[in-house]
Coordinates of C-alpha atoms in Angstrom, one line a residue:
M137 CA 0.0 0.1 -0.2
L138 CA 2.7 2.4 0.7
D139 CA 4.3 1.8 -2.9
I140 CA 1.0 3.2 -4.1
Y141 CA 1.4 6.2 -2.1
K142 CA 5.1 6.8 -3.1
N143 CA 4.5 6.0 -6.4
V144 CA 1.5 8.7 -6.5
A145 CA 3.6 11.6 -4.7
D146 CA 6.3 10.6 -7.3
E147 CA 4.1 11.5 -10.1
V148 CA 2.7 14.7 -8.5
V149 CA 6.5 16.2 -8.0
G150 CA 7.5 15.0 -11.2
M151 CA 4.8 17.2 -12.6
T152 CA 6.0 20.5 -14.6
P153 CA 5.0 22.9 -13.1
S154 CA 4.1 21.1 -10.0
L155 CA 0.8 20.4 -8.9
P156 CA 1.4 22.0 -5.5
L157 CA 2.6 25.4 -7.6
I158 CA -0.5 25.6 -9.8
L159 CA -2.6 25.2 -6.3
F160 CA -0.9 28.0 -4.6
N161 CA -1.1 30.1 -7.4
I162 CA -4.5 29.5 -7.3
V163 CA -5.6 30.4 -3.8
A164 CA -3.0 32.9 -4.1
G165 CA -5.1 34.7 -6.9
L166 CA -8.2 34.3 -4.8
R167 CA -6.9 37.1 -2.7
D168 CA -8.1 39.3 -5.4
R169 CA -11.4 38.2 -6.2
L170 CA -13.2 35.3 -5.2
P171 CA -16.1 34.0 -8.0
K172 CA -19.4 33.2 -6.5
G173 CA -19.8 29.5 -5.7
Y174 CA -16.0 29.0 -6.0
P175 CA -14.9 25.8 -3.9
V176 CA -12.8 27.3 -2.0
K177 CA -12.5 24.7 0.8
K178 CA -12.5 22.1 -1.4
L179 CA -9.4 23.7 -3.0
L180 CA -7.7 24.1 0.2
L181 CA -8.7 20.1 1.0
L182 CA -6.7 19.6 -2.1
L183 CA -3.7 21.8 -1.7
W184 CA -3.0 20.5 1.9
K185 CA -3.7 16.5 0.6
T186 CA -1.3 17.0 -2.6
L187 CA 1.2 19.0 0.4
L188 CA 0.9 15.5 2.4
A189 CA 1.4 13.2 -0.6
C190 CA 4.7 15.2 -1.7
L191 CA 6.0 15.8 1.8
G192 CA 4.9 13.1 4.1
G193 CA 3.1 13.4 7.4
M194 CA 4.4 15.6 10.0
K195 CA 6.9 13.2 11.4
E196 CA 8.6 13.4 7.9
V197 CA 8.3 17.3 7.7
N198 CA 10.0 17.8 11.0
K199 CA 12.6 15.4 10.1
A200 CA 13.1 17.6 6.7
K201 CA 13.2 20.6 8.8
A202 CA 16.1 19.3 11.0
L203 CA 17.9 18.2 8.4
S204 CA 18.0 21.8 6.9
R205 CA 18.6 23.3 9.6
E206 CA 21.7 21.0 10.2
L207 CA 23.1 21.7 6.8
A208 CA 22.5 25.0 7.2
G209 CA 24.8 25.1 10.4
L210 CA 21.6 26.4 12.3
A211 CA 21.2 25.2 16.1
P212 CA 18.4 22.7 16.6
D213 CA 14.7 24.2 17.0
T214 CA 14.2 23.8 20.6
N215 CA 10.4 25.3 20.2
R216 CA 9.1 22.3 18.7
K217 CA 6.5 20.1 21.1

């Protein structure tokens, strides 16, 4: 089952431009105008699920953040819970 999710994540990240980037641009464009009946909640949910598919869960995000801080020579984040 995890192989399926990894394949989906690879395909989503491999798109040109990537799906998260497309969705971010759509959400950013909504600040100027909001068409009536536009499914904003569904768009945000799709963006969230796409980011989870690309980045993994919060554990993976925290691991990536810690590694990025280490590679940049920064001290570990002590504010995490």
